[in-house]
Amino acid sequence: RHTLWRRMVAAPPQPSLQLDLAEPAELELTEATADFSQEGWPVEKAIDGDPSAQSGWAVSPQFGKPHYAIFKLKSPISLPGPKMLSFTLVQSYGGKHTLGRFRISATTAAAPPRALPQWIHEILAVAAESRSAEQRAELARYYWAQSAAGEALRNQIAQWETGIKEIRKQTPSTPIMRELPADKRRVTQTMIKGNFRVPGETVEPALPAAFHPLPAAAPMNRLGLAQWLVDRENPLTARVAVNRLWAQLFGAGIVVTEEDFGTQGLPPTHPELLDWLAVELMDNGWDLKDILRQIVSSATYRQSSSPAPEVLQQDPNNRLLASGPRFRLEAEMVRDQALAISGLLSRKQGGAPVYPPQPPGLWRAAFNGERTWPTSSGDDRYRRGLYTYWRRTVPYPSMAAFDAPSREICTMRRISTNTPLQAFVTLNDPVYVEAAQGLARRIVSQGGSTAEERCAFVLRLALARPPQTEQVERLTALYRSERDHYRQDAKAAVEIATEPLGPAPAGCDVGELAAWTVVSNVILNLDGVLTKR
């Protein structure tokens, strides 16, 4: 076994070391240790094989002092007779950074020592009885990091650290804001007549005088502002929060203008209810689950969403809450609902945006270099609408048809519209045709053996309630008429049943699958599927 020693006194050296036999042989050096290394230039870089000036060992700022390094051969070499060893020092950093005086030694010791760091030498120079507790702890840590007795423990720790790194890779992180120390904060001054070269008086953070004061003992910073926003003396925050929850559940808030609680907004339809909900939220520690549970378990929410004719005439928008909530799903949910019912929806979370199918040619007018829409394949094709790539100048068309905002400005409230374009989307868009094909295959594989059983299955699946006899009869009649039609037109049956989803499952009658695809298309366009009721 051979270990190489090198002692030098020099200006900041950054050499790399190579070792060769006189005859062709590859000798790999490993386990480089040194008594001192410059930050960013550890001794391991002297044998990393990188010939550039960005790699090497350096000892700045300890110039002119003796230093040494020890290198071990990765594998022992056998020398039956006299051999010539050739040592090559490669100096690639430049002038004034070369070695001064150096010495190279070799040993055949079976377990040559490691180079002790300089700080260990300094501790060992102190008499054992005079060493401080900190110095003794440093020696113990260094010993356990190098000794054979601690190897098993070090291996176990390394496994744990590897596991922790894997967990951290899979765990999403959240950026936070932290206040700078007082001596490092930026000084903010007014600018006389807006001229940054003429600073005026220094200004400090403050709150508008028209509102309630900062809570006692709250700091005048971001934390204090957060405490001020949720202070009991400021019911506005709680009112806005419960009003948005109410709007999510009922389709419209108690204050319809969710984005404006001021004089330009509409007054609350039930002000006492809004105040009671706000107080409940604050009293229960801002527990959103608790307040949601109270709302959805209330008699108001659990009413039928089919109002009596006289009630509908007096209150067509249900502002007085005489019936349960009924409103169309949001744009992303309309698509997700179709994919979920069909069984195609991907449950994958996170990751890069995806490109579900859309009509060709929409991006030809894009203003940057990207003018194509690379339609995603596999699971990415069926991911939730949340992950759809969004270009503000050319938004995803099927979502735009269902009133998805362009995202050019912040939109607190979406206003629903009803247009024939929405029916064109859910009947003909490739995404919804593919969802209908997937639902048809689910009906055939899971719905039972008879047409009536399968119609009842798909109605229960899509509407989440027991099907009515009349609904089953109408759907069965539609299936049978479509089945007879497609059995006479095989080409059309293949097209409607397999494009774009892919070939029909083995042993499946294509005419029958085409008929169920038409039935599924009708199911996905039912009011009960597109509407929360």
Short mmCIF file of C-alpha atoms in Angstrom, two decimals:
data_model
loop_
_atom_site.label_atom_id
_atom_site.label_comp_id
_atom_site.label_asym_id
_atom_site.label_seq_id
_atom_site.Cartn_x
_atom_site.Cartn_y
_atom_site.Cartn_z
CA ARG A 1 0.00 0.00 0.00
CA HIS A 2 1.36 3.38 -0.88
CA THR A 3 0.51 6.72 0.63
CA LEU A 4 1.94 9.98 -0.65
CA TRP A 5 3.05 12.79 1.62
CA ARG A 6 3.68 16.30 0.46
CA ARG A 7 5.02 19.17 2.58
CA MET A 8 5.37 22.65 1.15
CA VAL A 9 6.00 26.29 1.94
CA ALA A 10 4.65 28.51 -0.80
CA ALA A 11 2.46 31.28 -2.02
CA PRO A 12 -1.18 30.16 -2.53
CA PRO A 13 -0.68 26.88 -4.43
CA GLN A 14 -3.43 25.33 -6.54
CA PRO A 15 -1.73 22.29 -8.09
CA SER A 16 -3.14 18.96 -9.13
CA LEU A 17 -1.19 15.75 -8.62
CA GLN A 18 -0.74 12.81 -10.99
CA LEU A 19 1.09 9.52 -10.35
CA ASP A 20 2.34 7.06 -12.99
CA LEU A 21 4.58 4.01 -13.22
CA ALA A 22 7.38 3.98 -15.76
CA GLU A 23 5.45 1.26 -17.58
CA PRO A 24 1.77 1.80 -18.65
CA ALA A 25 -0.45 1.52 -15.55
CA GLU A 26 -3.33 3.51 -14.10
CA LEU A 27 -2.87 4.53 -10.46
CA GLU A 28 -5.86 6.29 -8.91
CA LEU A 29 -5.35 8.47 -5.85
CA THR A 30 -8.09 8.77 -3.24
CA GLU A 31 -8.84 9.89 0.33
CA ALA A 32 -7.03 13.19 0.16
CA THR A 33 -6.61 14.92 3.54
CA ALA A 34 -4.65 18.02 4.52
CA ASP A 35 -3.88 20.04 7.58
CA PHE A 36 -5.44 23.15 6.02
CA SER A 37 -7.44 24.04 2.90
CA GLN A 38 -8.64 27.35 1.55
CA GLU A 39 -12.41 27.76 1.46
CA GLY A 40 -13.66 26.59 -1.92
CA TRP A 41 -10.34 24.89 -2.74
CA PRO A 42 -10.24 21.67 -0.68
CA VAL A 43 -7.43 19.21 -1.04
CA GLU A 44 -9.76 16.73 -2.78
CA LYS A 45 -9.62 18.99 -5.84
CA ALA A 46 -5.95 18.20 -6.29
CA ILE A 47 -6.87 14.67 -7.47
CA ASP A 48 -10.32 15.19 -9.04
CA GLY A 49 -8.95 14.87 -12.59
CA ASP A 50 -10.06 18.37 -13.59
CA PRO A 51 -7.14 20.04 -15.42
CA SER A 52 -8.76 23.50 -15.51
CA ALA A 53 -7.77 26.45 -13.38
CA GLN A 54 -11.06 26.05 -11.47
CA SER A 55 -9.80 22.99 -9.60
CA GLY A 56 -6.89 22.51 -7.21
CA TRP A 57 -5.74 22.78 -3.61
CA ALA A 58 -5.06 26.19 -2.06
CA VAL A 59 -3.99 27.41 1.40
CA SER A 60 -4.90 31.11 1.37
CA PRO A 61 -4.47 33.07 3.58
CA GLN A 62 -1.86 30.93 5.33
CA PHE A 63 0.97 31.71 2.94
CA GLY A 64 4.58 31.05 3.89
CA LYS A 65 3.62 28.40 6.46
CA PRO A 66 4.38 24.67 6.20
CA HIS A 67 1.42 22.53 5.16
CA TYR A 68 1.10 18.89 4.27
CA ALA A 69 -1.37 16.58 2.54
CA ILE A 70 -1.76 12.80 2.43
CA PHE A 71 -3.06 10.88 -0.59
CA LYS A 72 -3.82 7.16 -0.64
CA LEU A 73 -3.89 4.81 -3.60
CA LYS A 74 -7.36 3.46 -4.26
CA SER A 75 -5.93 -0.01 -4.83
CA PRO A 76 -2.52 -1.31 -3.59
CA ILE A 77 0.14 -2.02 -6.19
CA SER A 78 2.59 -4.87 -6.17
CA LEU A 79 6.20 -4.06 -7.11
CA PRO A 80 8.21 -7.33 -7.46
CA GLY A 81 11.36 -5.44 -8.33
CA PRO A 82 12.72 -1.93 -8.61
CA LYS A 83 10.24 0.39 -10.34
CA MET A 84 10.22 4.04 -11.21
CA LEU A 85 7.33 6.15 -9.84
CA SER A 86 6.67 9.40 -11.68
CA PHE A 87 4.98 12.27 -9.81
CA THR A 88 3.59 15.16 -11.84
CA LEU A 89 2.49 18.47 -10.31
CA VAL A 90 0.29 20.44 -12.70
CA GLN A 91 0.34 24.18 -12.05
CA SER A 92 -2.50 25.76 -14.06
CA TYR A 93 -3.61 28.77 -12.03
CA GLY A 94 -1.07 31.32 -13.18
CA GLY A 95 1.86 33.35 -11.93
CA LYS A 96 2.64 33.94 -8.24
CA HIS A 97 0.57 30.90 -7.28
CA THR A 98 3.20 28.19 -7.66
CA LEU A 99 4.76 25.99 -5.03
CA GLY A 100 7.83 27.20 -3.17
CA ARG A 101 9.68 24.31 -1.52
CA PHE A 102 8.13 20.87 -1.33
CA ARG A 103 8.99 17.31 -0.45
CA ILE A 104 7.34 14.08 -1.55
CA SER A 105 7.49 10.85 0.44
CA ALA A 106 5.98 7.38 -0.01
CA THR A 107 5.22 4.69 2.52
CA THR A 108 4.13 1.05 2.50
CA ALA A 109 2.26 1.33 5.79
CA ALA A 110 -0.92 -0.77 5.79
CA ALA A 111 -2.99 1.97 7.43
CA PRO A 112 -1.24 5.31 6.98
CA PRO A 113 -2.51 8.16 9.13
CA ARG A 114 -4.79 10.91 7.90
CA ALA A 115 -3.59 14.50 7.82
CA LEU A 116 -4.72 16.21 11.00
CA PRO A 117 -6.40 19.59 10.50
CA GLN A 118 -4.55 22.56 11.87
CA TRP A 119 -7.18 23.26 14.53
CA ILE A 120 -6.73 19.71 15.87
CA HIS A 121 -2.97 20.32 16.09
CA GLU A 122 -3.68 23.50 18.06
CA ILE A 123 -5.93 21.64 20.53
CA LEU A 124 -3.43 18.81 20.95
CA ALA A 125 -0.71 21.36 21.70
CA VAL A 126 -2.65 22.28 24.85
CA ALA A 127 -2.06 20.04 27.87
CA ALA A 128 -4.92 17.58 28.40
CA GLU A 129 -5.77 18.93 31.85
CA SER A 130 -5.88 22.48 30.51
CA ARG A 131 -8.27 21.87 27.61
CA SER A 132 -11.66 23.49 27.80
CA ALA A 133 -14.94 21.54 27.56
CA GLU A 134 -15.44 22.88 24.04
CA GLN A 135 -11.96 21.69 22.98
CA ARG A 136 -12.60 18.23 24.42
CA ALA A 137 -15.91 18.07 22.57
CA GLU A 138 -14.19 19.07 19.31
CA LEU A 139 -11.61 16.32 19.74
CA ALA A 140 -14.34 13.75 20.45
CA ARG A 141 -16.33 14.79 17.38
CA TYR A 142 -13.25 14.56 15.16
CA TYR A 143 -12.32 11.16 16.61
CA TRP A 144 -15.76 9.66 16.00
CA ALA A 145 -15.80 11.07 12.49
CA GLN A 146 -12.57 9.19 11.63
CA SER A 147 -12.29 6.16 13.89
CA ALA A 148 -13.10 2.59 12.90
CA ALA A 149 -15.18 2.23 16.08
CA GLY A 150 -17.65 4.83 14.82
CA GLU A 151 -17.88 3.54 11.25
CA ALA A 152 -21.15 1.65 11.80
CA LEU A 153 -22.71 4.70 13.42
CA ARG A 154 -21.49 6.96 10.62
CA ASN A 155 -22.97 4.63 8.00
CA GLN A 156 -26.32 4.64 9.83
CA ILE A 157 -26.28 8.43 10.03
CA ALA A 158 -25.44 8.65 6.32
CA GLN A 159 -28.47 6.47 5.51
CA TRP A 160 -30.71 8.65 7.64
CA GLU A 161 -29.39 11.82 6.01
CA THR A 162 -30.00 10.33 2.56
CA GLY A 163 -33.56 9.49 3.59
CA ILE A 164 -34.10 13.02 4.93
CA LYS A 165 -32.85 14.51 1.65
CA GLU A 166 -35.31 12.32 -0.31
CA ILE A 167 -38.15 13.43 1.95
CA ARG A 168 -37.20 17.07 1.50
CA LYS A 169 -37.17 16.64 -2.28
CA GLN A 170 -40.75 15.38 -2.17
CA THR A 171 -41.95 17.93 0.40
CA PRO A 172 -43.04 21.31 -1.00
CA SER A 173 -41.41 24.31 0.62
CA THR A 174 -43.01 27.65 1.36
CA PRO A 175 -41.03 30.89 1.14
CA ILE A 176 -41.39 33.16 4.15
CA MET A 177 -40.55 36.79 4.84
CA ARG A 178 -38.36 37.78 7.75
CA GLU A 179 -37.67 41.25 9.08
CA LEU A 180 -34.13 42.58 8.70
CA PRO A 181 -32.25 43.71 11.81
CA ALA A 182 -32.86 47.35 12.67
CA ASP A 183 -29.32 48.38 11.65
CA LYS A 184 -29.75 46.88 8.16
CA ARG A 185 -33.17 48.23 7.25
CA ARG A 186 -33.44 50.61 4.35
CA VAL A 187 -34.08 54.24 5.19
CA THR A 188 -37.12 55.57 3.32
CA GLN A 189 -37.46 59.29 2.69
CA THR A 190 -39.94 61.47 0.89
CA MET A 191 -38.78 62.89 -2.42
CA ILE A 192 -39.16 66.66 -2.73
CA LYS A 193 -41.29 67.27 -5.85
CA GLY A 194 -40.73 63.64 -6.76
CA ASN A 195 -37.01 64.19 -7.32
CA PHE A 196 -34.99 61.25 -5.96
CA ARG A 197 -31.94 63.55 -5.74
CA VAL A 198 -33.69 65.79 -3.20
CA PRO A 199 -34.72 63.53 -0.29
CA GLY A 200 -36.96 64.95 2.39
CA GLU A 201 -37.90 63.77 5.86
CA THR A 202 -37.59 60.12 6.86
CA VAL A 203 -40.86 58.16 6.98
CA GLU A 204 -41.69 55.11 9.08
CA PRO A 205 -44.37 52.40 8.77
CA ALA A 206 -47.77 53.48 10.08
CA LEU A 207 -51.48 52.65 9.87
CA PRO A 208 -54.27 54.84 8.47
CA ALA A 209 -55.66 57.00 11.23
CA ALA A 210 -59.25 56.28 10.15
CA PHE A 211 -58.94 52.64 11.26
CA HIS A 212 -58.51 51.12 14.70
CA PRO A 213 -55.04 51.35 16.28
CA LEU A 214 -52.42 48.63 16.35
CA PRO A 215 -53.03 45.98 19.05
CA ALA A 216 -51.12 46.45 22.29
CA ALA A 217 -47.54 45.11 22.19
CA ALA A 218 -47.79 44.39 18.44
CA PRO A 219 -44.63 45.39 16.54
CA MET A 220 -44.85 47.92 13.73
CA ASN A 221 -43.84 45.48 11.00
CA ARG A 222 -45.42 42.78 8.82
CA LEU A 223 -46.21 40.61 11.84
CA GLY A 224 -47.90 43.54 13.54
CA LEU A 225 -49.88 44.27 10.39
CA ALA A 226 -51.08 40.64 10.28
CA GLN A 227 -52.12 40.85 13.93
CA TRP A 228 -53.92 44.12 13.21
CA LEU A 229 -55.81 42.58 10.29
CA VAL A 230 -57.22 39.75 12.42
CA ASP A 231 -57.70 41.83 15.56
CA ARG A 232 -61.07 41.52 17.29
CA GLU A 233 -61.56 45.26 16.79
CA ASN A 234 -61.44 44.73 13.01
CA PRO A 235 -64.47 42.60 11.99
CA LEU A 236 -63.99 43.44 8.30
CA THR A 237 -61.46 40.65 7.74
CA ALA A 238 -63.76 38.00 9.20
CA ARG A 239 -66.76 39.36 7.27
CA VAL A 240 -64.87 39.19 3.97
CA ALA A 241 -63.61 35.67 4.73
CA VAL A 242 -67.01 34.17 5.58
CA ASN A 243 -68.63 36.00 2.67
CA ARG A 244 -66.23 34.32 0.23
CA LEU A 245 -66.89 30.93 1.81
CA TRP A 246 -70.62 31.59 1.47
CA ALA A 247 -70.17 32.51 -2.20
CA GLN A 248 -68.29 29.26 -2.85
CA LEU A 249 -71.18 27.27 -1.39
CA PHE A 250 -74.18 29.30 -2.59
CA GLY A 251 -72.90 30.77 -5.85
CA ALA A 252 -73.16 34.34 -4.52
CA GLY A 253 -72.08 35.98 -1.30
CA ILE A 254 -74.26 37.61 1.30
CA VAL A 255 -72.53 40.69 -0.10
CA VAL A 256 -72.74 39.93 -3.82
CA THR A 257 -69.81 42.20 -4.65
CA GLU A 258 -67.18 40.05 -2.95
CA GLU A 259 -64.44 42.33 -4.24
CA ASP A 260 -65.96 45.52 -2.82
CA PHE A 261 -67.32 45.95 0.71
CA GLY A 262 -67.24 49.74 0.38
CA THR A 263 -69.70 52.33 -0.79
CA GLN A 264 -69.42 51.20 -4.40
CA GLY A 265 -70.49 47.64 -3.51
CA LEU A 266 -73.93 46.19 -2.85
CA PRO A 267 -75.24 46.02 0.71
CA PRO A 268 -75.56 42.61 2.39
CA THR A 269 -78.87 40.82 1.95
CA HIS A 270 -78.65 39.39 5.48
CA PRO A 271 -76.38 41.70 7.53
CA GLU A 272 -77.15 40.03 10.88
CA LEU A 273 -76.24 36.63 9.45
CA LEU A 274 -72.98 38.02 8.07
CA ASP A 275 -72.06 39.49 11.48
CA TRP A 276 -72.97 36.26 13.29
CA LEU A 277 -70.82 34.17 10.96
CA ALA A 278 -67.90 36.59 11.34
CA VAL A 279 -68.10 36.41 15.14
CA GLU A 280 -68.35 32.62 15.03
CA LEU A 281 -65.21 32.47 12.88
CA MET A 282 -63.25 34.66 15.29
CA ASP A 283 -64.58 32.95 18.44
CA ASN A 284 -63.57 29.53 17.10
CA GLY A 285 -59.98 30.55 16.42
CA TRP A 286 -60.48 31.21 12.70
CA ASP A 287 -61.28 27.52 12.15
CA LEU A 288 -62.42 27.38 8.52
CA LYS A 289 -63.47 23.73 8.72
CA ASP A 290 -65.76 24.51 11.63
CA ILE A 291 -67.49 27.44 9.92
CA LEU A 292 -67.88 25.43 6.69
CA ARG A 293 -69.42 22.57 8.67
CA GLN A 294 -71.93 24.95 10.23
CA ILE A 295 -72.94 26.39 6.86
CA VAL A 296 -73.37 23.10 5.00
CA SER A 297 -75.26 21.51 7.91
CA SER A 298 -77.71 24.43 8.12
CA ALA A 299 -81.34 24.11 7.03
CA THR A 300 -80.77 26.87 4.50
CA TYR A 301 -78.05 24.99 2.63
CA ARG A 302 -79.90 21.66 2.81
CA GLN A 303 -83.06 22.97 1.13
CA SER A 304 -84.17 21.68 -2.24
CA SER A 305 -82.66 23.61 -5.13
CA SER A 306 -85.96 23.42 -7.07
CA PRO A 307 -88.02 26.38 -5.79
CA ALA A 308 -91.77 26.65 -6.03
CA PRO A 309 -93.02 28.67 -9.07
CA GLU A 310 -94.26 31.55 -6.93
CA VAL A 311 -90.90 31.76 -5.10
CA LEU A 312 -89.01 31.69 -8.39
CA GLN A 313 -91.15 34.53 -9.71
CA GLN A 314 -90.57 36.71 -6.64
CA ASP A 315 -86.86 35.96 -6.22
CA PRO A 316 -85.39 34.55 -9.47
CA ASN A 317 -81.77 34.95 -8.26
CA ASN A 318 -82.49 33.33 -4.88
CA ARG A 319 -81.08 36.30 -3.00
CA LEU A 320 -83.48 35.66 -0.12
CA LEU A 321 -82.33 32.02 0.12
CA ALA A 322 -85.83 30.52 -0.10
CA SER A 323 -84.29 27.47 -1.81
CA GLY A 324 -80.98 25.64 -1.83
CA PRO A 325 -78.00 26.78 -3.92
CA ARG A 326 -77.97 26.08 -7.64
CA PHE A 327 -75.26 27.42 -9.94
CA ARG A 328 -73.03 26.20 -12.77
CA LEU A 329 -69.59 24.84 -12.01
CA GLU A 330 -66.57 27.01 -12.75
CA ALA A 331 -64.68 26.52 -16.02
CA GLU A 332 -61.92 24.30 -14.66
CA MET A 333 -64.43 22.19 -12.72
CA VAL A 334 -66.61 21.57 -15.78
CA ARG A 335 -63.70 19.86 -17.50
CA ASP A 336 -62.53 18.08 -14.33
CA GLN A 337 -66.07 16.78 -13.72
CA ALA A 338 -66.24 15.21 -17.19
CA LEU A 339 -62.83 13.56 -16.80
CA ALA A 340 -63.64 12.32 -13.29
CA ILE A 341 -66.94 10.71 -14.32
CA SER A 342 -65.26 9.08 -17.31
CA GLY A 343 -62.50 7.63 -15.13
CA LEU A 344 -59.78 9.40 -17.14
CA LEU A 345 -58.87 12.14 -14.63
CA SER A 346 -55.24 12.01 -13.49
CA ARG A 347 -54.80 12.44 -9.73
CA LYS A 348 -51.16 13.52 -10.07
CA GLN A 349 -50.31 16.64 -8.07
CA GLY A 350 -47.76 19.37 -8.80
CA GLY A 351 -45.34 19.55 -11.68
CA ALA A 352 -45.06 21.54 -14.89
CA PRO A 353 -48.08 22.87 -16.85
CA VAL A 354 -49.71 20.54 -19.38
CA TYR A 355 -51.17 21.00 -22.85
CA PRO A 356 -54.54 19.23 -23.23
CA PRO A 357 -56.10 19.10 -26.72
CA GLN A 358 -57.36 22.35 -28.21
CA PRO A 359 -58.34 23.44 -31.75
CA PRO A 360 -55.28 23.78 -34.03
CA GLY A 361 -53.82 27.08 -35.16
CA LEU A 362 -54.76 29.25 -32.17
CA TRP A 363 -51.16 30.10 -31.32
CA ARG A 364 -50.10 31.21 -34.78
CA ALA A 365 -50.58 34.82 -33.73
CA ALA A 366 -48.37 34.52 -30.67
CA PHE A 367 -45.90 37.37 -30.33
CA ASN A 368 -42.90 35.43 -29.02
CA GLY A 369 -40.95 32.59 -30.58
CA GLU A 370 -43.31 29.85 -29.33
CA ARG A 371 -46.15 29.39 -31.83
CA THR A 372 -47.03 25.73 -31.31
CA TRP A 373 -49.19 23.88 -28.81
CA PRO A 374 -47.43 20.57 -28.01
CA THR A 375 -50.46 18.49 -27.03
CA SER A 376 -49.66 16.39 -23.97
CA SER A 377 -49.91 12.61 -23.97
CA GLY A 378 -50.36 9.96 -21.30
CA ASP A 379 -51.60 11.07 -17.88
CA ASP A 380 -50.67 14.71 -18.59
CA ARG A 381 -53.46 14.80 -21.17
CA TYR A 382 -56.03 14.21 -18.41
CA ARG A 383 -54.71 16.37 -15.59
CA ARG A 384 -56.92 18.82 -13.73
CA GLY A 385 -57.71 22.13 -15.41
CA LEU A 386 -55.61 23.86 -12.77
CA TYR A 387 -52.46 22.63 -14.53
CA THR A 388 -53.41 23.74 -18.04
CA TYR A 389 -50.81 26.04 -19.62
CA TRP A 390 -52.25 29.55 -19.78
CA ARG A 391 -51.30 32.30 -22.18
CA ARG A 392 -53.12 35.52 -21.35
CA THR A 393 -53.24 36.67 -24.97
CA VAL A 394 -54.58 33.30 -26.20
CA PRO A 395 -56.41 31.61 -23.27
CA TYR A 396 -57.46 27.97 -23.38
CA PRO A 397 -60.67 28.21 -25.46
CA SER A 398 -62.99 25.75 -23.70
CA MET A 399 -62.33 27.38 -20.33
CA ALA A 400 -62.75 30.86 -21.79
CA ALA A 401 -66.19 29.77 -23.07
CA PHE A 402 -67.16 28.99 -19.46
CA ASP A 403 -66.14 32.46 -18.19
CA ALA A 404 -62.62 31.68 -16.98
CA PRO A 405 -60.86 35.07 -16.54
CA SER A 406 -57.93 35.94 -18.79
CA ARG A 407 -55.73 36.53 -15.69
CA GLU A 408 -54.55 39.86 -17.03
CA ILE A 409 -55.94 41.40 -13.84
CA CYS A 410 -56.89 39.93 -10.47
CA THR A 411 -60.48 38.65 -10.56
CA MET A 412 -62.15 38.20 -7.17
CA ARG A 413 -65.54 37.14 -8.55
CA ARG A 414 -66.46 35.28 -11.74
CA ILE A 415 -69.73 36.29 -13.36
CA SER A 416 -71.38 33.35 -15.11
CA THR A 417 -72.94 33.65 -18.54
CA ASN A 418 -74.99 31.25 -20.65
CA THR A 419 -74.25 31.04 -24.38
CA PRO A 420 -74.68 28.41 -27.12
CA LEU A 421 -70.88 28.21 -27.35
CA GLN A 422 -70.83 26.34 -24.04
CA ALA A 423 -73.02 23.57 -25.46
CA PHE A 424 -70.81 23.40 -28.56
CA VAL A 425 -67.80 22.87 -26.27
CA THR A 426 -69.27 20.07 -24.14
CA LEU A 427 -70.73 18.32 -27.20
CA ASN A 428 -67.84 18.61 -29.66
CA ASP A 429 -64.58 19.62 -27.96
CA PRO A 430 -62.00 16.77 -28.25
CA VAL A 431 -61.60 16.70 -24.46
CA TYR A 432 -65.31 16.05 -23.89
CA VAL A 433 -65.59 13.59 -26.80
CA GLU A 434 -62.68 11.67 -25.29
CA ALA A 435 -64.36 11.80 -21.87
CA ALA A 436 -67.55 10.40 -23.43
CA GLN A 437 -65.55 7.55 -24.97
CA GLY A 438 -63.90 6.80 -21.62
CA LEU A 439 -67.29 6.84 -19.86
CA ALA A 440 -68.71 4.46 -22.50
CA ARG A 441 -65.94 1.96 -21.77
CA ARG A 442 -66.59 2.34 -18.06
CA ILE A 443 -70.30 1.62 -18.60
CA VAL A 444 -69.55 -1.54 -20.57
CA SER A 445 -67.00 -2.85 -18.05
CA GLN A 446 -68.69 -1.85 -14.78
CA GLY A 447 -72.36 -1.11 -15.48
CA GLY A 448 -73.86 -4.58 -15.58
CA SER A 449 -75.13 -6.88 -18.29
CA THR A 450 -78.40 -5.34 -19.52
CA ALA A 451 -79.04 -1.97 -21.12
CA GLU A 452 -81.35 -0.96 -18.25
CA GLU A 453 -78.71 -1.80 -15.63
CA ARG A 454 -76.07 0.16 -17.50
CA CYS A 455 -78.32 3.21 -17.92
CA ALA A 456 -79.15 3.17 -14.21
CA PHE A 457 -75.43 2.81 -13.42
CA VAL A 458 -74.32 5.81 -15.47
CA LEU A 459 -77.16 8.03 -14.15
CA ARG A 460 -76.26 7.17 -10.58
CA LEU A 461 -72.56 7.72 -11.32
CA ALA A 462 -73.03 11.12 -12.96
CA LEU A 463 -75.83 12.58 -10.82
CA ALA A 464 -74.87 11.03 -7.45
CA ARG A 465 -78.49 10.10 -6.71
CA PRO A 466 -80.81 7.18 -7.48
CA PRO A 467 -82.06 7.33 -11.08
CA GLN A 468 -85.73 7.79 -11.89
CA THR A 469 -87.58 5.17 -13.92
CA GLU A 470 -88.46 7.70 -16.64
CA GLN A 471 -84.82 8.68 -17.01
CA VAL A 472 -83.71 5.06 -17.39
CA GLU A 473 -86.40 4.38 -20.00
CA ARG A 474 -85.47 7.41 -22.14
CA LEU A 475 -81.77 6.65 -21.94
CA THR A 476 -82.35 3.00 -22.84
CA ALA A 477 -84.40 4.00 -25.87
CA LEU A 478 -81.62 6.34 -27.00
CA TYR A 479 -79.03 3.59 -26.61
CA ARG A 480 -81.01 1.09 -28.68
CA SER A 481 -81.68 3.52 -31.52
CA GLU A 482 -78.00 4.53 -31.68
CA ARG A 483 -76.89 0.89 -31.51
CA ASP A 484 -79.07 0.00 -34.51
CA HIS A 485 -77.72 3.00 -36.43
CA TYR A 486 -74.03 2.26 -35.83
CA ARG A 487 -74.38 -1.44 -36.58
CA GLN A 488 -75.35 -0.35 -40.08
CA ASP A 489 -72.50 2.17 -40.39
CA ALA A 490 -69.32 0.46 -39.20
CA LYS A 491 -67.02 3.29 -40.32
CA ALA A 492 -68.92 5.90 -38.29
CA ALA A 493 -69.02 3.52 -35.30
CA VAL A 494 -65.22 3.14 -35.30
CA GLU A 495 -64.77 6.90 -35.57
CA ILE A 496 -67.14 7.85 -32.74
CA ALA A 497 -65.95 5.05 -30.43
CA THR A 498 -62.17 5.20 -30.88
CA GLU A 499 -61.06 8.68 -31.99
CA PRO A 500 -59.17 10.18 -30.22
CA LEU A 501 -59.10 7.79 -27.22
CA GLY A 502 -57.75 4.77 -29.09
CA PRO A 503 -58.76 1.24 -30.13
CA ALA A 504 -61.72 -0.41 -28.45
CA PRO A 505 -60.99 -3.02 -25.76
CA ALA A 506 -60.56 -6.58 -26.99
CA GLY A 507 -63.84 -8.45 -27.48
CA CYS A 508 -65.96 -5.28 -27.36
CA ASP A 509 -68.61 -4.72 -30.02
CA VAL A 510 -67.69 -1.42 -31.71
CA GLY A 511 -71.28 -0.64 -32.68
CA GLU A 512 -72.42 -1.11 -29.11
CA LEU A 513 -69.49 0.97 -27.78
CA ALA A 514 -70.35 3.76 -30.24
CA ALA A 515 -73.94 3.79 -28.97
CA TRP A 516 -72.79 4.04 -25.37
CA THR A 517 -70.44 6.88 -26.41
CA VAL A 518 -73.45 8.85 -27.65
CA VAL A 519 -75.30 8.08 -24.40
CA SER A 520 -72.26 9.23 -22.41
CA ASN A 521 -72.08 12.44 -24.41
CA VAL A 522 -75.69 13.15 -23.46
CA ILE A 523 -74.98 12.32 -19.81
CA LEU A 524 -72.01 14.72 -19.65
CA ASN A 525 -74.26 17.51 -20.98
CA LEU A 526 -77.01 17.06 -18.40
CA ASP A 527 -77.84 20.08 -16.27
CA GLY A 528 -77.27 17.96 -13.17
CA VAL A 529 -73.66 17.29 -14.24
CA LEU A 530 -72.77 20.88 -15.14
CA THR A 531 -74.67 22.48 -12.24
CA LYS A 532 -74.14 22.33 -8.48
CA ARG A 533 -77.57 21.72 -7.04
#
